[in-house]
Amino acid sequence: MAVGEARQGGVDAGACAEGYSGGRGRGYPAGHPVGSGGGHQGGCACGDCPHGAREGHRRAMAAFLRRRDEFAAGQGLPASVAHSASASRQWVSEALAQSAEHVAERRRAEGLAWLTGLWRRTTAVVWAAVVLLLLGQALTAVGAGWTAARTAGLAAALIAAPALTAASWFHRAKGGVLAPVIGEDNRLSTSRTVAAAWVLFVAYAVLVLAGRLAAASRGRERDALIAGLDLARGAGVVTVLAVVCGIAVLVRRVVGLRVLGQRLQKIRADRPRAADLLTDDAGRGTFADIQYVVISGVALVFAAVRLARRPEQLPDLPWGLALVVLVSAATYLAGKYAEGGRPVILSVVRAREAGDLDGPIRTGDDIEIRGAGFVPPGAQGADRLARMVVRVGAVHVHVPLVPVPGGFRNPTDTLLTVPVPADVEPGRVEVQVVTAAGVETNRYTVDVTE
C-alpha cells in the first residue's frame, strides 16, 4: 500500500489525501467514512484533520517498521546491489532515510493538527474547573450556609475563566492557554508551568479579596480585608512567587546560552506532552524536574487550603514550607546547569570483520568512531539519525543506517561506523562528527594510507 500525499493550498479542507489502496489516485479510498458536509472521521489518512493526521502517521510508521525489519532480515534488496556489501548498505540506508523522512512529515502534520485543536480542550478544562468549584462550594455550603466568601470565590473564577478563554482563542494555533508554557523546543517547560501555576493562584487570591472588598458594607471589614494584603501576612507566598518566576526566566537564558555555546544539544519535539514536565528530551524521568513539580504542587495545595479557610487575606504560607520550595527551585536550577554536554570523539579505529587481516586505515575501509553523545536526547528517530554526518578531511560522509530487528545497529550514541571515501587524500586526516542537533565534536586525527 502506498502512502498518499496530503493536498496543499487551494484545496478544500474536506478533500482527502491520496488513497492507500493500490494507487487509486486522489480522492477517497474505498470504504472511506465521510460525515455530513464532507467532514472526516477516523478512517481517512489525510493531514487536514486530527483523525486523518493521526491515521496517516500510524500507517506511515507501520510501513516504515515493516520495511526496516525486511531489510534487517536481508529481504527486499535489488539484484543490482545484492552482490556488494557496501553498495547494499548504502542502498538500504538511503531507502530507509527517505521512508523515515516521509514518516517525519506525517508526524509533524499530526503534531500540528493536535496543537491546533488543543485550545478547545484547554478551554473545556478551564470551564470544567469553574463547574467543579461551584459544585464544591454548593456541597460545603450545606448546613454552613452560603457566605460572601463563597460568592467572591465564584466571582473570581467567573472573571478568570473568560480571560483564559480569550487568551486561548488568540493563541489557538499555538496551543491555546498553554502557549506561554510551551518552550522553543515545542515541549512543555517545567519552570514556566510551575511559575504560571503560582501566578494564576496568586491572581485568583487577589480577585477573591477584591470581590469581598467590593461586597463589604462596614468600614471595619473593609480595613481588615485591605490589611489582608500586607506583606507581613503574605511574605511566604510573595517570596515563592518571585523565586519561581525568576527561575523560569533564568532557565530560559541558561538553556539558550548553553545551546548557542554547543554545550547542550536540543532537538525540537513534534508536539508538547504532559510527560515533558517530568522527563528530559529523551522521555526519561529526571529527579530535578520531578521533585520541583511535586514540591511546588504540594505547596500550591497547602496554599489553596489556607485561602479556602481564611479568604480574608493572602495565604500565609509558612516560612518552613516556603524554604522547602526555594530549595527545590535551587535543585532544579542546578540540574539545568548540569545537564547535557558536548559530544566527544575518544578514539577512531579501523573496523575489522571476522577473518580480516590487521592493517592500517586505507581509503574504502570502514572506521569505527568511539565516543559519547553522538545521538542527542530526542533524536532516536530514523529521520534524525539519518542527519548525522562525519567530516573526514574535506569530505562529508553521511552515517549509514544499519537496521537490525527492532532498531538500528548504526549509528548509536557511543559508536559510529562510516567508510573512508575514495576522495580522501592519504596522510594525516582530521575526523569530526556533526550530530543531528548541529553540534560538532572535537577533531580527531588519524593516518590514512594508500
PDB file of N, CA and C in Angstrom, residues 25 65 81 102 127 170 175 186 245 303 309 345 367 389-390 410 436 444 448:
ATOM      1  N   GLY A  25      -5.226   6.932  -6.646  1.00  0.00           N
ATOM      2  CA  GLY A  25      -5.138   8.336  -7.033  1.00  0.00           C
ATOM      3  C   GLY A  25      -5.836   9.203  -6.033  1.00  0.00           C
ATOM      4  N   LEU A  65       8.377   0.564   9.694  1.00  0.00           N
ATOM      5  CA  LEU A  65       8.866  -0.510  10.558  1.00  0.00           C
ATOM      6  C   LEU A  65       8.888  -1.835   9.813  1.00  0.00           C
ATOM      7  N   VAL A  81      22.472  -4.506  -6.429  1.00  0.00           N
ATOM      8  CA  VAL A  81      23.367  -4.135  -5.329  1.00  0.00           C
ATOM      9  C   VAL A  81      23.598  -5.301  -4.378  1.00  0.00           C
ATOM     10  N   HIS A 102       9.489  10.634   5.225  1.00  0.00           N
ATOM     11  CA  HIS A 102       8.042  10.659   4.997  1.00  0.00           C
ATOM     12  C   HIS A 102       7.291  10.457   6.310  1.00  0.00           C
ATOM     13  N   TRP A 127     -13.313  25.701  32.014  1.00  0.00           N
ATOM     14  CA  TRP A 127     -14.719  25.829  32.432  1.00  0.00           C
ATOM     15  C   TRP A 127     -15.156  24.632  33.263  1.00  0.00           C
ATOM     16  N   PHE A 170      -6.959  33.584  21.126  1.00  0.00           N
ATOM     17  CA  PHE A 170      -5.957  34.354  20.384  1.00  0.00           C
ATOM     18  C   PHE A 170      -4.702  33.531  20.107  1.00  0.00           C
ATOM     19  N   GLY A 175      -1.432  26.300  20.759  1.00  0.00           N
ATOM     20  CA  GLY A 175      -1.669  25.538  21.970  1.00  0.00           C
ATOM     21  C   GLY A 175      -2.651  26.146  22.933  1.00  0.00           C
ATOM     22  N   ASN A 186       9.288  23.184  21.562  1.00  0.00           N
ATOM     23  CA  ASN A 186       7.937  22.623  21.392  1.00  0.00           C
ATOM     24  C   ASN A 186       7.611  21.587  22.460  1.00  0.00           C
ATOM     25  N   CYS A 245       9.204  32.633  39.412  1.00  0.00           N
ATOM     26  CA  CYS A 245       9.204  33.439  38.186  1.00  0.00           C
ATOM     27  C   CYS A 245      10.629  33.743  37.740  1.00  0.00           C
ATOM     28  N   ALA A 303      -1.431  26.096  50.031  1.00  0.00           N
ATOM     29  CA  ALA A 303      -1.834  27.497  49.936  1.00  0.00           C
ATOM     30  C   ALA A 303      -3.307  27.625  49.556  1.00  0.00           C
ATOM     31  N   ARG A 309      -9.728  28.419  53.869  1.00  0.00           N
ATOM     32  CA  ARG A 309     -10.041  28.554  55.288  1.00  0.00           C
ATOM     33  C   ARG A 309     -10.024  30.000  55.754  1.00  0.00           C
ATOM     34  N   ILE A 345      34.684  12.716  20.579  1.00  0.00           N
ATOM     35  CA  ILE A 345      35.320  11.538  19.982  1.00  0.00           C
ATOM     36  C   ILE A 345      36.465  11.118  20.890  1.00  0.00           C
ATOM     37  N   ILE A 367      35.642   2.728   9.280  1.00  0.00           N
ATOM     38  CA  ILE A 367      36.256   3.118  10.544  1.00  0.00           C
ATOM     39  C   ILE A 367      35.177   3.195  11.617  1.00  0.00           C
ATOM     40  N   VAL A 389      26.380  13.371  10.299  1.00  0.00           N
ATOM     41  CA  VAL A 389      27.428  13.476   9.278  1.00  0.00           C
ATOM     42  C   VAL A 389      28.787  13.355   9.966  1.00  0.00           C
ATOM     43  N   VAL A 390      29.700  12.686   9.292  1.00  0.00           N
ATOM     44  CA  VAL A 390      31.088  12.617   9.747  1.00  0.00           C
ATOM     45  C   VAL A 390      31.951  13.332   8.713  1.00  0.00           C
ATOM     46  N   ASN A 410      23.605   0.884  13.702  1.00  0.00           N
ATOM     47  CA  ASN A 410      24.435   2.052  13.415  1.00  0.00           C
ATOM     48  C   ASN A 410      23.527   3.155  12.873  1.00  0.00           C
ATOM     49  N   ALA A 436      22.803  15.338  14.905  1.00  0.00           N
ATOM     50  CA  ALA A 436      21.533  15.790  14.343  1.00  0.00           C
ATOM     51  C   ALA A 436      21.134  17.157  14.879  1.00  0.00           C
ATOM     52  N   TYR A 444      39.580  14.741  15.634  1.00  0.00           N
ATOM     53  CA  TYR A 444      40.478  13.622  15.960  1.00  0.00           C
ATOM     54  C   TYR A 444      41.280  13.278  14.707  1.00  0.00           C
ATOM     55  N   VAL A 448      45.759   7.937   7.227  1.00  0.00           N
ATOM     56  CA  VAL A 448      45.170   7.172   6.121  1.00  0.00           C
ATOM     57  C   VAL A 448      46.272   6.861   5.124  1.00  0.00           C
TER      58      VAL A 448
END
